[in-house]
Amino acid sequence: MIKKMLSIFLVFLFLFTFPARAITLAPEPTIVATPTVIIKEKITEPGSIEAKDKLEALLDEQILGPLSFDNFLKHSVRFAVERGVPANTIIVILLLPLIGALVGVIQYFVGLPGFGIFMPAMIAVTFLATGIVGGLFLFAVILISTVLAGKALKGFKLFYWPRRSITLMIISLITFGFLAISPSLGLIDLTQISIFPILFLILLSEEFTRVQLGKSRSSAVSQTFGTLIISILGASLMNWEASQRLVLLNPEISFLIILALNIFIGRYGGWRLLERRRFQSVLER
Amino acid sequence: MASREEILTKNARNKIYLRANSIRGRSIANSKTWTKKVLSKAGIPVPRLIAVFKNSWDVDNFVWEKIENSFVVKPSGSSGGEGVWVIKKKAKWAGEWFLVDGTKVGASDLRYHCLDALQGRFSLGGFADKVLVEERIKIHPKFLRFTRTGTPDIRVIIYNGIPVMAMLRIPTEESKGKANLHQGAIGLGLDLATGITTFGVHHEQMIKRIYDLKRKKWIKVNGIKVPEWKKILQTAVECSQAVEGLSFFGADLFLDKAEGPIVVELNARPGLSIQICNKAGLKVRLVRAEGLKARNVDHAVKIAQTLFGESFVDKVKAEEGIKVVEILESVRVRVKSGKRQEVLAKIDTGALRSSIDYDLAKELGLLDPNNILFYRHYRSASARMHKRPVIALTFYLKGRRIKTAVNATNRSHLNTAMLIGRRDLGGFLVKPEPVNTKVSYR
């Protein structure tokens, strides 16, 4: 529970400390040795002027009627943007419920278990920042260090929380080492990534250990797999221009769609995709 | 064997779980300590409790060496056999034990494990938990040929107070003596009427053979009889009466040679692989059991045995060959006293369920309330609602014993007092002679 609370706290930090973070944590373009590097357009980075302009230009194109029950959200979006809230922040916030619905789809239609809603939501946001391939690579490194830490600690008879804490320490060290050598290796430009996505990935691998310690390796693997699928889908959806447009220009409609989807999932009592294989032998004569 | 609509899927199971079980019922089933308390209060045999740990103080003050026999350490709130340690016997030195898989553990390991469990490592949601230490039930001699590592148990799924499906769960080396299918135990489907195994499942896959340790060879999974079957079903039904608010659950029972069935735990969200080893769908049985009202424990068992028992038609067919019946056959109906009464019956493949004349059934003492499984409501041609009792009946046709459920209807205006429908005609071939049944009857 503490972890969940911490996660919520981190999401809030992540979403509401943009101006501060831009100054303290975001890499200074002037220090980068090669100024010719093109900074990729990222919707999690408030500093990416290109993305911001494009989204706000979209808003400017839209003509709003007088305030009424069917456009109050549109008006609030406009109001917030005018007061200086970045449009990409609004998109991330408004698309979070979609990831919640995705968790439902993956669990009840496909049959893959996950780590709840917070974990996929956070990792989807992380993937937005790192790119999906880069994020998966980073996650692989973190996960391997988690498993190694678990193996190393097996012999010592430590209590549950201290063991988790030491695992976390080992992960932090390995990630730090990776970050330190990554520019010279030229794998992915990790220096472009702020600290929060990395923290989220560390938390996911920590969750992986928790399940592995409490339950079994196989359930930890399948849960991590499910979480990553949801995160990848969520990140792609958040990055998709059509959904960005929908949520920014027609927030009411997007919310109604998500609501309808959730009600449908909530009442669905039929087969899951993976159950077809499970019960195949029962169906055969 | 089952069609798609008959199978209970996870989504559907969770719906039933939420609808049929009250919050209190679920909480009782989720806590092994609470279940134990409720069941033993109702006089249902449970494994003897050695200790309950509520905090680390209890663990530190417990003297493990004073436990005489083998024992089991269980986190109260764990599910699927997680965090369960089965201790087989004392090792050479005091303060050391062997687990069923041969690992040696010391008192410090046990203490450490209990403290870990207390902190919620195995409980749902990681909340603080309790830990139980209870006696280990010895493997019933009948099952010793299948496992030496752990005690096999019998899972009976109950709905609305009626057993609907059952299986025998056999621990393996892989499952470390635990009988949970998720841990790698083997499940064998059980015929509810007889307690004889039918099919097998291991890792969600159908298996055909199981290793017999005594004869040192692989044998077929079917045809193994579980002793004290009726008693097992009765005990499972008693659990549903003892725990208020729990209507859909799986009862896990050990079979002790001296004491008979012992209830280990109740599971409000039983696993669905039981359908694989029974090659039958749960959903269709739940629908059947839905509206039924069992009068008492024996009645519930009777309903289950009659409605959900296997017919073994295929097996009989293979052994005796197909038997030919004519349109009119004389059958012998077993009366309550054990005697058999000869009745003339019409073979009618147009009907599903067999029926017997109401007055005749009454005369033979078959309408005893405990023999009536349920009432069927139907609308007759004159648009009046009728109640038609469905009764348990055993009859002999061409020397074959058929145990089934039949309608009791008014057949006084008809030529035959009994009609045999296609549900009971498996393994028979109907020869449409004599053509004019009326003439032949006269």
XYZ file of C-alpha atoms in Angstrom:
727
model
C 0.000 0.000 0.000
C 2.856 2.349 0.814
C 4.240 1.684 -2.606
C 0.930 2.560 -4.231
C 0.701 5.775 -2.289
C 4.246 6.571 -3.301
C 3.343 5.860 -6.903
C 0.394 8.252 -6.772
C 2.603 10.825 -5.177
C 5.139 10.392 -7.966
C 2.494 10.741 -10.666
C 1.391 13.979 -9.095
C 4.961 15.171 -8.851
C 5.502 14.216 -12.435
C 2.429 15.965 -13.697
C 2.475 19.113 -11.636
C 6.092 20.038 -11.302
C 6.822 20.591 -14.932
C 8.111 24.163 -14.691
C 10.403 23.329 -11.807
C 11.613 20.143 -13.456
C 12.301 21.903 -16.705
C 14.793 24.056 -14.906
C 16.403 21.587 -12.567
C 16.213 18.193 -14.272
C 15.670 18.643 -17.973
C 18.923 18.507 -19.851
C 20.296 21.853 -20.861
C 20.666 21.926 -24.618
C 23.654 24.245 -24.337
C 25.745 21.700 -22.420
C 25.196 18.924 -24.945
C 28.397 18.470 -26.848
C 26.740 17.921 -30.202
C 24.232 20.707 -30.757
C 23.254 19.227 -34.103
C 21.247 16.462 -32.364
C 17.581 16.917 -33.178
C 15.475 16.816 -30.055
C 12.630 14.413 -30.643
C 9.128 15.641 -30.210
C 7.849 14.343 -26.883
C 4.511 15.075 -25.405
C 5.733 14.498 -21.867
C 8.341 17.199 -22.259
C 6.836 20.629 -21.840
C 9.952 22.111 -23.318
C 9.377 20.626 -26.764
C 8.090 23.756 -28.375
C 7.159 22.123 -31.638
C 4.651 19.713 -30.082
C 3.165 22.386 -27.902
C 2.641 24.732 -30.779
C 1.017 22.092 -32.908
C -1.459 21.085 -30.215
C -2.302 24.626 -29.258
C -2.749 25.536 -32.879
C -5.336 22.748 -33.030
C -7.178 24.310 -30.132
C -7.108 27.714 -31.718
C -8.712 26.340 -34.860
C -11.710 25.068 -32.899
C -14.590 27.479 -32.539
C -16.545 27.110 -29.317
C -20.187 28.059 -28.833
C -21.562 29.494 -25.589
C -20.991 27.417 -22.473
C -23.502 24.571 -22.184
C -23.770 21.047 -20.866
C -22.155 19.472 -23.921
C -19.054 21.631 -24.147
C -18.130 22.549 -20.577
C -15.063 20.313 -20.743
C -13.971 21.959 -23.974
C -14.281 25.304 -22.258
C -12.272 24.102 -19.263
C -9.519 22.773 -21.545
C -9.384 26.130 -23.291
C -9.396 27.963 -19.975
C -6.539 25.843 -18.618
C -4.428 26.305 -21.748
C -4.985 30.037 -21.662
C -3.807 30.102 -18.070
C -0.582 28.402 -19.089
C -1.188 24.657 -18.538
C 0.654 22.872 -21.372
C -1.674 21.119 -23.831
C 0.370 17.926 -23.738
C -0.070 17.714 -19.967
C -3.805 17.931 -20.452
C -3.658 15.132 -23.001
C -1.751 12.870 -20.650
C -4.203 13.535 -17.815
C -7.298 13.068 -19.936
C -5.996 9.895 -21.563
C -5.142 8.195 -18.266
C -8.692 6.759 -17.908
C -8.173 5.122 -21.278
C -5.291 3.132 -19.857
C -7.596 2.082 -17.031
C -10.041 0.766 -19.621
C -7.208 -0.990 -21.434
C -6.318 -2.826 -18.236
C -9.911 -4.095 -18.170
C -9.775 -5.162 -21.806
C -6.531 -7.087 -21.376
C -7.726 -8.770 -18.179
C -11.317 -9.651 -19.069
C -11.193 -10.088 -22.840
C -7.727 -11.493 -23.306
C -7.070 -13.065 -19.892
C -3.623 -11.681 -19.108
C -3.197 -10.558 -15.515
C -1.454 -7.263 -14.784
C -0.185 -5.175 -11.897
C -3.352 -3.107 -11.447
C -3.900 0.274 -13.054
C -1.182 2.515 -11.666
C 1.748 0.504 -12.890
C 0.685 0.290 -16.580
C -0.389 3.937 -16.537
C 2.958 5.064 -15.205
C 4.925 2.906 -17.603
C 2.876 4.081 -20.564
C 3.800 7.635 -19.650
C 7.403 6.470 -19.298
C 7.344 4.907 -22.744
C 6.084 8.192 -24.120
C 9.233 9.819 -22.867
C 11.754 7.107 -23.759
C 10.187 5.697 -26.869
C 8.865 2.127 -26.731
C 12.015 0.336 -27.900
C 14.293 2.375 -25.688
C 11.938 1.904 -22.735
C 11.833 -1.857 -23.226
C 15.608 -1.950 -23.418
C 15.944 0.026 -20.231
C 13.370 -2.172 -18.577
C 15.237 -5.321 -19.631
C 18.389 -4.013 -17.962
C 16.509 -3.148 -14.790
C 14.664 -6.472 -14.743
C 17.827 -8.505 -15.180
C 19.422 -6.661 -12.291
C 16.303 -7.363 -10.206
C 16.484 -11.080 -10.886
C 20.212 -11.100 -10.146
C 19.620 -9.244 -6.900
C 16.948 -11.762 -5.947
C 19.334 -14.637 -6.660
C 22.150 -13.007 -4.704
C 19.947 -12.445 -1.659
C 18.440 -15.915 -1.603
C 21.148 -17.322 0.642
C 20.829 -14.651 3.311
C 17.874 -15.093 5.601
C 16.589 -11.578 5.590
C 13.136 -10.329 6.404
C 10.784 -9.344 3.691
C 11.067 -5.534 3.694
C 14.829 -5.288 4.206
C 15.274 -7.775 1.383
C 13.115 -5.682 -0.901
C 14.993 -2.598 0.146
C 18.355 -4.187 -0.675
C 16.968 -5.354 -4.012
C 15.967 -1.794 -4.724
C 19.452 -0.642 -3.786
C 21.096 -3.062 -6.193
C 18.741 -2.018 -8.981
C 19.507 1.620 -8.334
C 23.219 0.988 -8.496
C 23.051 -0.985 -11.734
C 20.753 1.585 -13.325
C 23.092 4.330 -12.236
C 26.029 2.504 -13.778
C 24.086 1.980 -16.953
C 23.189 5.647 -17.115
C 26.789 6.600 -16.555
C 28.164 4.481 -19.384
C 25.292 4.790 -21.839
C 26.504 7.994 -23.600
C 29.859 6.411 -24.407
C 28.185 3.246 -25.682
C 25.801 5.262 -27.804
C 22.943 2.793 -27.256
C 20.117 5.141 -26.471
C 20.422 8.706 -25.443
C 19.454 8.180 -21.847
C 20.642 11.618 -20.922
C 17.578 12.913 -22.728
C 15.309 11.091 -20.284
C 14.302 12.662 -17.021
C 14.591 10.704 -13.787
C 10.882 9.931 -13.320
C 10.470 7.402 -16.127
C 13.484 5.543 -14.785
C 11.982 5.546 -11.315
C 8.755 4.081 -12.686
C 10.624 1.280 -14.405
C 12.501 0.544 -11.193
C 9.171 0.365 -9.369
C 7.821 -2.088 -11.964
C 10.767 -4.404 -11.560
C 10.371 -4.098 -7.818
C 6.744 -5.154 -8.192
C 7.991 -8.064 -10.275
C 10.182 -9.228 -7.393
C 7.313 -8.871 -4.958
C 5.133 -11.208 -6.990
C 8.022 -13.549 -7.632
C 8.815 -13.771 -3.917
C 5.213 -14.114 -2.791
C 3.801 -16.205 -5.608
C 5.742 -17.851 -8.377
C 8.129 -16.991 -11.151
C 5.585 -17.874 -13.823
C 2.875 -15.597 -12.462
C 5.394 -12.777 -12.109
C 6.422 -13.244 -15.732
C 2.866 -13.331 -17.042
C 1.866 -10.293 -14.974
C 4.870 -8.325 -16.179
C 4.139 -9.372 -19.726
C 0.512 -8.208 -19.393
C 1.606 -4.919 -17.863
C 4.079 -4.251 -20.650
C 1.472 -5.003 -23.319
C -0.983 -2.590 -21.709
C 1.748 0.012 -21.393
C 2.830 -0.333 -25.015
C -0.771 -0.109 -26.213
C -1.410 2.839 -23.899
C 1.721 4.652 -25.015
C 0.852 4.134 -28.673
C -2.669 5.430 -28.062
C -1.366 8.466 -26.235
C 1.078 9.144 -29.022
C -1.513 8.650 -31.752
C -2.511 11.941 -33.232
C -6.154 10.970 -33.742
C -6.655 10.173 -30.074
C -4.771 13.304 -29.036
C -7.055 15.357 -31.227
C -10.148 13.593 -29.915
C -9.312 14.090 -26.276
C -8.206 17.689 -26.703
C -10.941 18.876 -29.033
C -13.791 16.637 -27.876
C -13.067 15.603 -24.298
C -16.769 14.914 -23.611
C -17.031 12.384 -26.435
C -13.797 10.646 -25.494
C -14.979 10.306 -21.900
C -18.313 8.879 -23.004
C -16.542 6.329 -25.205
C -14.306 5.234 -22.334
C -17.315 5.064 -19.998
C -19.276 2.908 -22.449
C -16.291 0.619 -22.923
C -15.893 0.227 -19.167
C -19.566 -0.583 -18.633
C -19.399 -3.159 -21.407
C -16.315 -4.807 -19.880
C -17.892 -4.678 -16.426
C -20.896 -6.684 -17.585
C -19.059 -9.069 -19.874
C -19.493 -12.639 -18.653
C -18.244 -14.538 -21.683
C -15.068 -16.217 -22.801
C -11.609 -14.754 -22.582
C -9.303 -15.156 -25.529
C -6.805 -17.341 -23.680
C -9.561 -19.564 -22.249
C -10.247 -21.027 -25.672
C -6.949 -22.860 -25.461
C -7.434 -23.785 -21.820
C -10.771 -25.522 -22.276
C -10.148 -26.954 -25.711
C -9.825 -30.485 -24.376
C -13.200 -30.222 -22.619
C -14.888 -29.265 -25.860
C -13.425 -32.181 -27.798
C -15.327 -35.394 -27.906
C -18.015 -33.643 -24.309
C -19.311 -30.307 -23.222
C -20.402 -27.533 -25.504
C -19.167 -23.953 -25.296
C -22.256 -22.716 -23.465
C -21.909 -25.349 -20.764
C -18.458 -24.281 -19.606
C -18.018 -21.870 -16.732
C -15.476 -19.233 -17.683
C -13.529 -17.043 -15.309
C -15.651 -13.976 -15.972
C -18.848 -15.939 -15.379
C -17.375 -17.538 -12.242
C -16.509 -14.167 -10.783
C -20.046 -12.987 -11.444
C -21.522 -15.966 -9.608
C -18.986 -15.534 -6.821
C -20.111 -11.960 -6.328
C -23.817 -12.730 -6.621
C -24.093 -15.931 -4.606
C -21.668 -15.210 -1.765
C -22.237 -12.495 0.795
C -19.334 -10.379 2.022
C -19.371 -12.258 5.310
C -19.361 -15.622 3.558
C -16.415 -14.618 1.392
C -14.462 -13.307 4.376
C -14.989 -16.570 6.239
C -13.791 -18.617 3.272
C -10.789 -16.339 2.709
C -9.560 -16.757 6.270
C -8.492 -20.260 7.180
C -8.666 -19.493 10.892
C -12.214 -18.189 10.652
C -13.348 -21.127 8.499
C -11.929 -23.514 11.043
C -13.750 -21.803 13.869
C -17.113 -21.797 12.087
C -16.846 -25.391 10.887
C -15.756 -26.906 14.174
C -18.572 -25.016 15.898
C -20.997 -26.777 13.538
C -19.473 -30.133 14.468
C -17.706 -30.701 11.145
C -14.343 -32.445 11.520
C -11.338 -30.193 10.808
C -7.595 -30.855 11.216
C -6.426 -30.445 14.814
C -5.010 -27.013 15.458
C -1.583 -26.899 17.096
C -1.033 -23.142 17.219
C -2.161 -19.829 15.776
C 0.347 -16.997 15.472
C -1.091 -13.506 15.517
C 2.149 -11.583 15.976
C 5.897 -12.114 16.121
C 5.658 -12.508 19.907
C 3.642 -15.707 19.423
C 6.222 -17.058 16.981
C 9.166 -16.298 19.254
C 7.504 -18.000 22.201
C 6.540 -21.144 20.359
C 8.532 -24.292 21.016
C 8.573 -26.199 17.750
C 10.233 -29.239 19.292
C 7.165 -30.054 21.359
C 5.134 -30.995 18.262
C 4.974 -34.782 18.267
C 3.995 -35.704 14.742
C 4.133 -34.248 11.267
C 2.496 -30.854 10.809
C 1.600 -28.123 8.335
C 2.377 -24.394 8.522
C -0.170 -22.272 6.666
C -0.638 -18.536 6.246
C -4.315 -17.921 7.078
C -5.059 -15.605 4.181
C -3.080 -17.268 1.402
C -4.699 -18.887 -1.574
C -3.679 -21.562 -4.026
C -1.392 -23.286 -1.537
C 1.077 -20.408 -1.426
C 3.340 -20.259 1.600
C 2.201 -23.663 2.858
C 4.951 -25.817 4.333
C 4.231 -29.504 4.856
C 6.562 -31.023 7.436
C 6.902 -34.775 7.146
C 8.956 -35.845 10.125
C 11.672 -34.953 12.602
C 15.213 -35.192 11.307
C 18.033 -36.852 13.198
C 18.701 -33.969 15.578
C 16.186 -32.095 17.663
C 15.078 -28.850 16.068
C 15.343 -30.149 12.536
C 12.635 -31.477 10.274
C 12.175 -32.852 6.796
C 9.665 -31.281 4.440
C 7.730 -33.706 2.255
C 10.027 -32.966 -0.677
C 13.045 -33.967 1.390
C 14.408 -30.514 2.216
C 15.751 -30.197 5.736
C 14.584 -27.186 7.736
C 15.523 -25.968 11.194
C 13.501 -24.158 13.833
C 15.003 -20.871 12.676
C 13.775 -21.498 9.124
C 10.282 -22.165 10.433
C 10.369 -19.055 12.577
C 11.617 -16.964 9.686
C 8.935 -18.333 7.377
C 6.176 -17.600 9.901
C 7.381 -14.034 10.466
C 7.483 -13.519 6.715
C 3.914 -14.775 6.408
C 2.761 -12.621 9.338
C 3.994 -9.570 7.460
C 1.664 -10.472 4.637
C 3.980 -11.967 2.067
C 1.402 -14.553 1.005
C -1.873 -12.817 1.801
C -4.119 -11.071 -0.687
C -2.985 -7.484 -1.106
C -0.023 -7.929 1.226
C -1.932 -7.210 4.428
C -0.786 -8.496 7.793
C -1.833 -12.091 8.240
C -2.127 -14.877 10.797
C -0.335 -18.195 10.628
C -1.768 -21.591 11.494
C 0.095 -24.664 12.569
C -2.037 -27.770 12.317
C -1.627 -31.516 12.272
C -0.895 -33.171 8.953
C -3.479 -35.724 7.888
C -1.851 -39.030 6.932
C -2.225 -40.256 3.386
C -5.149 -42.682 3.140
C -3.761 -46.172 2.366
C -5.941 -46.304 -0.713
C -4.018 -43.354 -2.202
C -0.515 -44.443 -1.183
C 0.068 -45.933 -4.590
C -0.145 -42.522 -6.233
C 1.816 -40.251 -3.939
C 4.213 -40.365 -1.059
C 4.885 -36.637 -0.917
C 1.604 -35.188 0.255
C -1.954 -35.968 1.209
C -4.405 -36.125 -1.713
C -7.629 -34.262 -1.128
C -11.073 -34.176 -2.636
C -12.434 -30.908 -3.975
C -16.224 -30.760 -4.086
C -17.879 -27.756 -5.693
C -21.124 -26.847 -3.977
C -23.778 -24.542 -5.300
C -27.041 -23.768 -3.576
C -26.329 -26.522 -1.072
C -25.930 -29.194 -3.736
C -22.656 -30.808 -4.860
C -22.224 -30.118 -8.559
C -18.736 -31.390 -9.420
C -15.822 -33.084 -7.699
C -12.248 -34.086 -8.258
C -9.443 -35.942 -6.536
C -6.281 -33.865 -6.261
C -3.007 -35.744 -6.013
C 0.137 -33.873 -4.912
C 3.323 -34.409 -6.892
C 7.021 -33.842 -6.256
C 6.656 -30.631 -8.184
C 3.787 -29.329 -6.049
C 5.832 -29.977 -2.897
C 3.128 -32.023 -1.237
C 0.401 -29.474 -1.874
C -2.801 -30.508 -3.590
C -3.302 -27.292 -5.564
C -3.437 -27.727 -9.310
C -1.656 -24.393 -9.780
C 1.316 -25.742 -7.881
C 1.534 -28.715 -10.202
C -0.718 -31.295 -8.541
C -2.719 -33.776 -10.622
C -6.523 -33.549 -10.709
C -8.741 -36.555 -11.415
C -12.390 -35.955 -12.201
C -14.874 -37.849 -10.019
C -18.241 -39.241 -10.910
C -20.629 -37.747 -8.378
C -22.784 -40.868 -8.216
C -20.040 -43.318 -7.341
C -16.823 -41.444 -6.536
C -14.978 -43.210 -9.327
C -12.372 -41.279 -11.299
C -13.071 -40.406 -14.911
C -10.432 -38.209 -16.577
C -7.265 -36.466 -15.470
C -5.628 -33.050 -15.674
C -2.073 -31.871 -15.070
C -0.956 -28.321 -15.855
C -4.305 -27.663 -17.529
C -3.705 -30.525 -19.966
C -5.692 -33.754 -20.169
C -3.713 -36.751 -19.025
C -4.511 -40.382 -19.748
C -2.196 -42.160 -17.340
C -0.885 -41.803 -13.829
C 2.076 -43.579 -12.261
C 1.270 -46.347 -9.821
C 4.064 -46.438 -7.249
C 3.116 -49.881 -5.933
C 2.857 -51.703 -9.219
C 5.656 -49.553 -10.641
C 3.917 -48.826 -13.920
C 1.654 -46.283 -15.542
C -2.039 -47.008 -15.167
C -5.183 -45.414 -16.592
C -6.554 -42.437 -14.684
C -10.131 -43.712 -14.749
C -11.739 -46.368 -12.576
C -10.120 -45.483 -9.232
C -12.695 -45.541 -6.452
C -12.589 -43.006 -3.645
C -13.678 -44.660 -0.392
C -16.490 -43.286 1.803
C -17.862 -41.340 -1.111
C -21.305 -40.647 0.309
C -19.819 -39.453 3.569
C -17.553 -37.072 1.653
C -20.483 -35.530 -0.192
C -22.484 -35.270 3.023
C -19.651 -33.477 4.811
C -19.261 -31.054 1.906
C -22.986 -30.258 2.013
C -22.798 -29.742 5.769
C -20.172 -27.050 5.168
C -22.588 -25.058 3.046
C -25.107 -25.156 5.860
C -22.536 -24.216 8.472
C -21.256 -21.121 6.689
C -24.067 -18.687 6.193
C -23.862 -16.561 3.090
C -21.627 -18.941 1.180
C -23.621 -20.450 -1.645
C -20.971 -21.108 -4.296
C -17.669 -22.576 -3.150
C -15.289 -25.481 -3.314
C -14.798 -27.585 -0.195
C -11.429 -29.317 0.197
C -11.610 -32.547 2.168
C -8.934 -34.921 3.351
C -9.831 -38.531 3.918
C -8.500 -39.930 7.160
C -8.473 -43.687 7.564
C -9.905 -43.566 11.080
C -11.897 -40.337 11.177
C -13.293 -40.208 7.650
C -13.634 -36.934 5.721
C -11.972 -33.872 7.294
C -12.533 -30.381 5.899
C -9.292 -28.464 5.339
C -10.540 -25.289 3.770
C -13.288 -23.654 1.764
C -12.595 -21.722 -1.392
C -15.093 -19.084 -2.479
C -13.495 -18.801 -5.907
C -12.725 -22.398 -6.883
C -10.457 -23.020 -9.871
C -11.973 -23.925 -13.211
C -9.624 -26.712 -14.284
C -11.974 -29.145 -12.541
C -13.971 -28.962 -15.758
C -11.037 -30.327 -17.726
C -10.588 -33.456 -15.615
C -14.333 -34.094 -15.541
C -14.716 -33.323 -19.236
C -17.917 -31.540 -18.281
C -19.100 -27.970 -17.996
C -19.855 -26.405 -14.630
C -22.186 -23.741 -15.913
C -24.862 -26.142 -17.078
C -24.789 -27.875 -13.685
C -25.003 -24.581 -11.813
C -28.068 -23.654 -13.844
C -29.592 -27.029 -12.987
C -28.884 -26.632 -9.271
C -30.026 -23.018 -9.212
C -33.673 -23.332 -8.194
C -33.496 -26.636 -6.332
C -34.362 -26.829 -2.667
C -32.671 -29.629 -0.805
C -34.652 -30.717 2.239
C -31.672 -32.037 4.143
C -28.122 -33.275 3.696
C -29.080 -36.720 2.407
C -31.561 -35.218 0.011
C -28.909 -32.861 -1.388
C -26.532 -35.767 -1.895
C -29.238 -37.793 -3.592
C -30.057 -34.928 -5.961
C -26.386 -34.561 -6.845
C -25.860 -38.258 -7.403
C -28.945 -38.627 -9.580
C -28.633 -35.451 -11.629
C -24.876 -35.143 -12.060
C -23.717 -38.765 -11.950
C -22.092 -40.263 -15.012
C -23.960 -42.906 -16.947
C -20.846 -44.853 -17.977
C -22.730 -45.780 -21.101
C -19.640 -45.911 -23.267
C -17.884 -48.216 -20.882
C -20.867 -50.539 -20.604
C -21.238 -50.550 -24.352
C -17.657 -51.627 -24.758
C -18.018 -54.425 -22.248
C -21.404 -55.902 -23.090
C -22.089 -54.721 -26.576
C -25.233 -52.901 -27.621
C -28.497 -54.425 -26.399
C -31.659 -54.437 -28.437
C -34.959 -53.329 -26.890
C -38.427 -53.433 -28.409
C -41.092 -50.762 -28.174
C -42.652 -52.462 -25.185
C -40.354 -53.783 -22.540
C -40.906 -55.075 -19.103
C -38.654 -53.308 -16.627
C -38.092 -53.995 -12.954
C -38.325 -50.945 -10.730
C -36.508 -50.959 -7.427
C -38.886 -50.185 -4.581
C -37.859 -48.551 -1.342
C -37.681 -51.817 0.543
C -35.147 -53.080 -1.963
C -37.633 -55.348 -3.740
C -38.184 -55.094 -7.444
C -41.555 -54.492 -9.054
C -42.197 -55.458 -12.635
C -43.688 -52.656 -14.747
C -44.533 -52.528 -18.433
C -42.767 -49.629 -20.120
C -42.910 -48.002 -23.514
C -39.607 -47.101 -25.140
C -39.970 -43.598 -26.550
C -36.997 -41.911 -28.161
C -39.188 -38.845 -28.692
C -39.073 -38.069 -24.962
C -35.969 -36.856 -23.180
C -36.664 -37.841 -19.590
C -38.408 -41.044 -18.558
C -41.688 -40.881 -16.679
C -43.655 -43.117 -14.382
C -47.337 -43.100 -13.462
C -48.010 -40.903 -10.439
C -50.333 -43.357 -8.701
C -47.998 -46.267 -9.276
C -45.076 -44.266 -7.917
C -47.141 -43.406 -4.867
C -48.106 -47.028 -4.387
C -44.486 -48.121 -4.602
C -43.511 -45.521 -2.009
C -41.399 -43.549 -4.448
C -43.059 -40.225 -3.676
C -41.414 -40.006 -0.301
C -40.353 -36.338 0.110
C -36.724 -37.349 0.374
C -36.954 -39.110 -2.943
C -38.391 -36.127 -4.800
C -35.476 -34.277 -6.362
C -37.381 -31.192 -7.465
C -40.669 -30.069 -8.962
C -41.025 -29.082 -12.559
C -43.611 -26.509 -13.461
C -45.270 -26.835 -16.792
C -48.360 -25.518 -18.506
C -50.801 -28.080 -19.820
C -53.062 -27.765 -22.840
C -55.795 -26.289 -20.650
C -53.384 -23.503 -19.660
C -53.271 -24.583 -16.037
C -50.020 -24.630 -14.178
C -49.053 -28.043 -12.933
C -46.371 -29.197 -10.613
C -44.720 -32.402 -11.693
C -42.357 -34.085 -9.272
C -39.075 -35.421 -10.611
C -37.979 -38.426 -8.552
C -34.896 -40.571 -8.210
C -35.460 -44.032 -9.596
C -33.435 -47.162 -10.186
C -34.704 -49.666 -12.685
C -33.398 -52.650 -14.593
C -33.799 -52.898 -18.329
C -32.477 -55.996 -20.066
C -30.377 -56.730 -17.007
C -28.752 -53.281 -16.946
C -29.117 -51.142 -13.876
C -30.166 -47.613 -14.693
C -30.104 -45.005 -11.959
C -31.845 -41.891 -13.106
C -34.300 -39.057 -12.487
C -37.822 -39.549 -13.838
C -41.017 -37.488 -14.033
C -44.015 -38.675 -12.048
C -47.059 -37.952 -14.225
C -50.573 -39.162 -14.559
C -50.453 -42.026 -17.019
C -53.691 -43.755 -15.946
C -55.298 -43.097 -19.346
C -52.331 -44.608 -21.160
C -51.470 -48.225 -21.813
C -48.147 -48.349 -20.050
C -47.395 -47.158 -16.553
C -43.909 -46.135 -17.534
C -42.147 -44.454 -20.417
C -38.418 -44.589 -21.016
C -36.892 -41.543 -22.678
C -33.668 -41.222 -24.606
C -31.702 -39.950 -21.623
C -31.793 -43.501 -20.244
C -31.469 -45.318 -23.553
C -27.756 -44.924 -24.114
C -26.197 -48.219 -25.159
C -29.517 -49.650 -26.376
C -30.762 -50.121 -29.890
C -34.515 -49.681 -30.355
C -36.203 -52.223 -32.612
C -39.547 -50.712 -33.738
C -41.564 -53.889 -33.138
C -44.285 -54.748 -32.426
C -45.542 -52.029 -34.791
C -49.008 -51.704 -33.288
C -48.312 -51.389 -29.630
C -51.965 -51.241 -28.615
C -52.806 -54.589 -30.135
C -49.869 -56.253 -28.593
C -50.732 -54.892 -25.201
C -54.178 -56.333 -25.330
